[in-house]
Coordinates of C-alpha atoms and ligand atoms in Angstrom, one line a residue:
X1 CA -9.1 -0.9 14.9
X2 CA -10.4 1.9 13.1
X3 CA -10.2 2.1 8.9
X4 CA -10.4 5.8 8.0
X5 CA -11.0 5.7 4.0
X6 CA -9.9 9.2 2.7
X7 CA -10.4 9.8 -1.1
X8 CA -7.9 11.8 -3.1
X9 CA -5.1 12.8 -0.1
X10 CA -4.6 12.6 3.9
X11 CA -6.7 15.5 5.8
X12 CA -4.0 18.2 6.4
X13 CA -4.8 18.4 9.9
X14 CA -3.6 15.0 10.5
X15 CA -0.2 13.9 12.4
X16 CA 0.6 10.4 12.2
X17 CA 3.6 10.8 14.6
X18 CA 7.5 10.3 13.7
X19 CA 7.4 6.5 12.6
X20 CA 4.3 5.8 10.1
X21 CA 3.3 2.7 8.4
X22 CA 3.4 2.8 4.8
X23 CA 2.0 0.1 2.1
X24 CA 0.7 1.0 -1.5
X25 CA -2.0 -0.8 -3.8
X26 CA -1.8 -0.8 -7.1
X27 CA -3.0 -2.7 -10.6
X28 CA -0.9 -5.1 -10.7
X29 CA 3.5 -5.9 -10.0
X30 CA 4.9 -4.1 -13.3
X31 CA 6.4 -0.5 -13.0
X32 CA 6.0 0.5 -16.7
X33 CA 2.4 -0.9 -16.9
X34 CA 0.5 -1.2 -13.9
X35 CA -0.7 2.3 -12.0
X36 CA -0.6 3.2 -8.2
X37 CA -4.4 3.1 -6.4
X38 CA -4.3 3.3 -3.3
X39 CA -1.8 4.3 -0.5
X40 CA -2.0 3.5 3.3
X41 CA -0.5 4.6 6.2
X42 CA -0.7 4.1 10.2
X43 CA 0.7 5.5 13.3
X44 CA 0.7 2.7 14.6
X45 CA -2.1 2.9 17.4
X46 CA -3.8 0.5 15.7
X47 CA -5.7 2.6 13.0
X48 CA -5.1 2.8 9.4
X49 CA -5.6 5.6 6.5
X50 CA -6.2 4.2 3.1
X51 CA -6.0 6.7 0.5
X52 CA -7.8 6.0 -2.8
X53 CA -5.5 8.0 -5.5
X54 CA -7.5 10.1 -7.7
X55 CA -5.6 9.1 -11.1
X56 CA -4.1 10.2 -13.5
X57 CA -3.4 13.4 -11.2
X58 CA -2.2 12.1 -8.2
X59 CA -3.1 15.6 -6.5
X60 CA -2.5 14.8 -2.9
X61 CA 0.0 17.7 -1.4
X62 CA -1.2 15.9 2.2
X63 CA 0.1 12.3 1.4
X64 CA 3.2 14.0 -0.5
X65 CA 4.0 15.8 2.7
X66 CA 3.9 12.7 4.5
X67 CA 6.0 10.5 2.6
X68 CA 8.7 13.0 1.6
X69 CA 9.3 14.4 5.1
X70 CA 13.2 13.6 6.5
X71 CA 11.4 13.8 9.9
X72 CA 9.1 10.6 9.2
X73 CA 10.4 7.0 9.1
X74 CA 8.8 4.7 6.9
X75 CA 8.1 1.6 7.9
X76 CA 7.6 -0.6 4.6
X77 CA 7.7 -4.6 3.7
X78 CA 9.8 -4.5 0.6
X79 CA 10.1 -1.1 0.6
X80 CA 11.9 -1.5 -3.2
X81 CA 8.0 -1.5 -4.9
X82 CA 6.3 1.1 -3.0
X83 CA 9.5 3.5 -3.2
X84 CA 9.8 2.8 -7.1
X85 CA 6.0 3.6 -7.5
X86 CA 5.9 7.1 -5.3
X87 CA 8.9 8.3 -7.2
X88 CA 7.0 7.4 -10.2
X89 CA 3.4 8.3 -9.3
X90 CA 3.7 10.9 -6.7
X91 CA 7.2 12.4 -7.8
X92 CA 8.3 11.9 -3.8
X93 CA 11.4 10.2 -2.6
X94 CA 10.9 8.2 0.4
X95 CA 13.4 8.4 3.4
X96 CA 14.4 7.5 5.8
X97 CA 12.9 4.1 5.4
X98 CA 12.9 0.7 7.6
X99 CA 12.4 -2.1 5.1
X100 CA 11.0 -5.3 7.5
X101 CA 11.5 -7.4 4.0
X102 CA 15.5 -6.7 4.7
X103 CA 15.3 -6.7 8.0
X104 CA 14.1 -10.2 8.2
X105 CA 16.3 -11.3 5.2
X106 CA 19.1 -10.3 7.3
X107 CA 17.9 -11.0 11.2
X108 CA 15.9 -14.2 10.1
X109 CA 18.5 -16.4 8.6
X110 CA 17.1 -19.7 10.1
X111 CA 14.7 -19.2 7.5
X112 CA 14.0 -18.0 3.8
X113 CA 10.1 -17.3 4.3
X114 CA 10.2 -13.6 4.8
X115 CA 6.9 -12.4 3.3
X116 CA 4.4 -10.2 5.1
X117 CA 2.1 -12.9 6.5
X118 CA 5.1 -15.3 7.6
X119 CA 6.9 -12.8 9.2
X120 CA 3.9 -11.3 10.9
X121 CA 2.8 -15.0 12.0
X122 CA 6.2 -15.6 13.5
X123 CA 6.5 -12.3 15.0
X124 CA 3.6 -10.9 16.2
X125 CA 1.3 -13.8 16.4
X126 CA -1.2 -12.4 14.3
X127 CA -3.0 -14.0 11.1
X128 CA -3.3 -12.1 8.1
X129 CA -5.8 -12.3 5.7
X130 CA -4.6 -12.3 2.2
X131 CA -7.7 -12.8 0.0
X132 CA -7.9 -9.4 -1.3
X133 CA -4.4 -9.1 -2.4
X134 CA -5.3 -9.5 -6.0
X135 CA -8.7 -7.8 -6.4
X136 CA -9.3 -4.6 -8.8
X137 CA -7.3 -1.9 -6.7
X138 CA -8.6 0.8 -9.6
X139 CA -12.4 0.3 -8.7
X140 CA -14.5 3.7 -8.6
X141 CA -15.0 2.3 -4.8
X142 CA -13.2 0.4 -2.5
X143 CA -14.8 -2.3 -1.0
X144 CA -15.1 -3.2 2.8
X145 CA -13.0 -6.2 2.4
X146 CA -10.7 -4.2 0.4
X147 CA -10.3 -1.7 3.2
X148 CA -9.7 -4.5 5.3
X149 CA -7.2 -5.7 3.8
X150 CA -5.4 -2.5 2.8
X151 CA -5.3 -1.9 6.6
X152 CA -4.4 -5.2 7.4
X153 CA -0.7 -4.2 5.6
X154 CA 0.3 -1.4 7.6
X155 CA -1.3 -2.5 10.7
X156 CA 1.3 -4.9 12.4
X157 CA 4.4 -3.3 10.7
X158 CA 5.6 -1.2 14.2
X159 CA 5.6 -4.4 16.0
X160 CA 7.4 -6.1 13.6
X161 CA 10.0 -3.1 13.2
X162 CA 10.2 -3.3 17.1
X163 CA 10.8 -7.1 17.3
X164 CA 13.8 -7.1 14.0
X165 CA 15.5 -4.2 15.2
X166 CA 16.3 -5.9 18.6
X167 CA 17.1 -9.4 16.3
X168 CA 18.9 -7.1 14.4
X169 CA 20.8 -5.2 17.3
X170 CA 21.5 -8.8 18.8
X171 CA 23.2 -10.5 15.6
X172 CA 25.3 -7.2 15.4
X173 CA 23.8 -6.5 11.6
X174 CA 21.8 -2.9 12.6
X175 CA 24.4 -1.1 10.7
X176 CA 23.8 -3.2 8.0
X177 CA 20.5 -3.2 8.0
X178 CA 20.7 0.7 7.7
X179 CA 23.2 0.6 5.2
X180 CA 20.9 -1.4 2.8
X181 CA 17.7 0.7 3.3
X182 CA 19.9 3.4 2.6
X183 CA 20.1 2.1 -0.8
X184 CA 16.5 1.3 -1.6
X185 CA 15.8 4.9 -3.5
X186 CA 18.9 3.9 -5.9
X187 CA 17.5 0.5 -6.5
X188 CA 14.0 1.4 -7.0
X189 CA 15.4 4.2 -9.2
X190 CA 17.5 1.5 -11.1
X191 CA 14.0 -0.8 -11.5
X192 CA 12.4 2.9 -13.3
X193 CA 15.2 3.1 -15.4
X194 CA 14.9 -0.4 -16.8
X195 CA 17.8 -2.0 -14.9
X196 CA 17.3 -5.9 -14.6
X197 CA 15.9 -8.0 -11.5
X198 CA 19.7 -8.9 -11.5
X199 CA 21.7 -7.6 -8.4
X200 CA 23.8 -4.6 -9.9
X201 CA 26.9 -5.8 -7.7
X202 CA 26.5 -9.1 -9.9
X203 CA 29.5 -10.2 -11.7
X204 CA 27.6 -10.9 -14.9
Ligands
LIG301 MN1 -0.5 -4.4 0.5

């Protein structure tokens, strides 16, 4: 495993391949307070780009490129944050995406632990670290447990995509599955606009 720390945007020349791996960093969990830092991406071969945003620009025509290409799935864990964010910090509407958050809400109904480090444990087999979740993401520098972790998040999410699409495909709940992603810009748009935690299908 390889971390490639780029600062500011992706090298152009880069081609992370048709599926890619996306996570994003950022101060803290509000969308009206709390800035995007960092943004990470993999191909999935096992190597990770984390890019540190250059704020309050956000002058990364590489990442952009990346994110909003039609051509590109995104692979996300709760996709509804980072989505919300890059429309907000990077003007960029993600799609198509593959949420594993969803997918494993809707695949995994034995249980209701569906966050990153359960999923991935069940799944995969792998441990994740999650020490650095709550460090300063807006640090001049990131440091080398910070990079770690950063590329710990993007690092397992192909396999993980791999292993719910066939739970998925089994419980007859792809279309589904699609349907909802499908969604995720309107919701995250729904969380800028101010729109409650509340489901918006909610009868009150
Ligand atoms: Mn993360």
């Amino acid at each position: 495993m390889t971390v490639h720390y780029h600062k500011g945007d992706l090298p152009a020349d880069l081609d992370l391949g048709p599926i890619v791996a996306v996570d994003t960093e950022t101060l803290g969990l509000s969308l009206t307070r709390d800035m995007l830092c960092v943004v990470q991406l993999s191909a999935g071969d096992g190597d990770a780009h984390v890019v540190q945003m250059v704020r309050p620009d956000y002058d990364c025509p590489n990442l952009k490129r990346v994110l909003a290409d039609p051509a590109v799935e995104k692979i996300l864990h709760f996709a509804r944050f980072d989505v919300a964010m890059a429309e907000k910090y990077l003007g960029v509407t993600m799609e198509p995406i593959f949420c594993t958050k969803i997918a494993s809400k809707l695949a995994r109904t034995y249980t209701d632990r569906h966050g990153l480090k359960d999923v991935t444990r069940e799944l995969v087999g792998a441990d994740m670290n999650k020490q650095q979740q709550s460090s300063d993401w807006g640090a001049a520098d990131l440091s080398p447990a910070q990079l770690e972790y950063a590329a710990s998040d993007v690092l397992y999410l192909h396999k993980l995509r791999e292993k719910l699409m066939m739970m998925l495909d089994r419980e007859g709940r792809l279309e589904l599955a699609k349907a909802c992603f499908d969604f995720l810009p309107t919701r995250a748009r729904l969380d800028l606009a101010g729109w409650p935690e509340t489901d918006i299908f909610a009868h009150s």
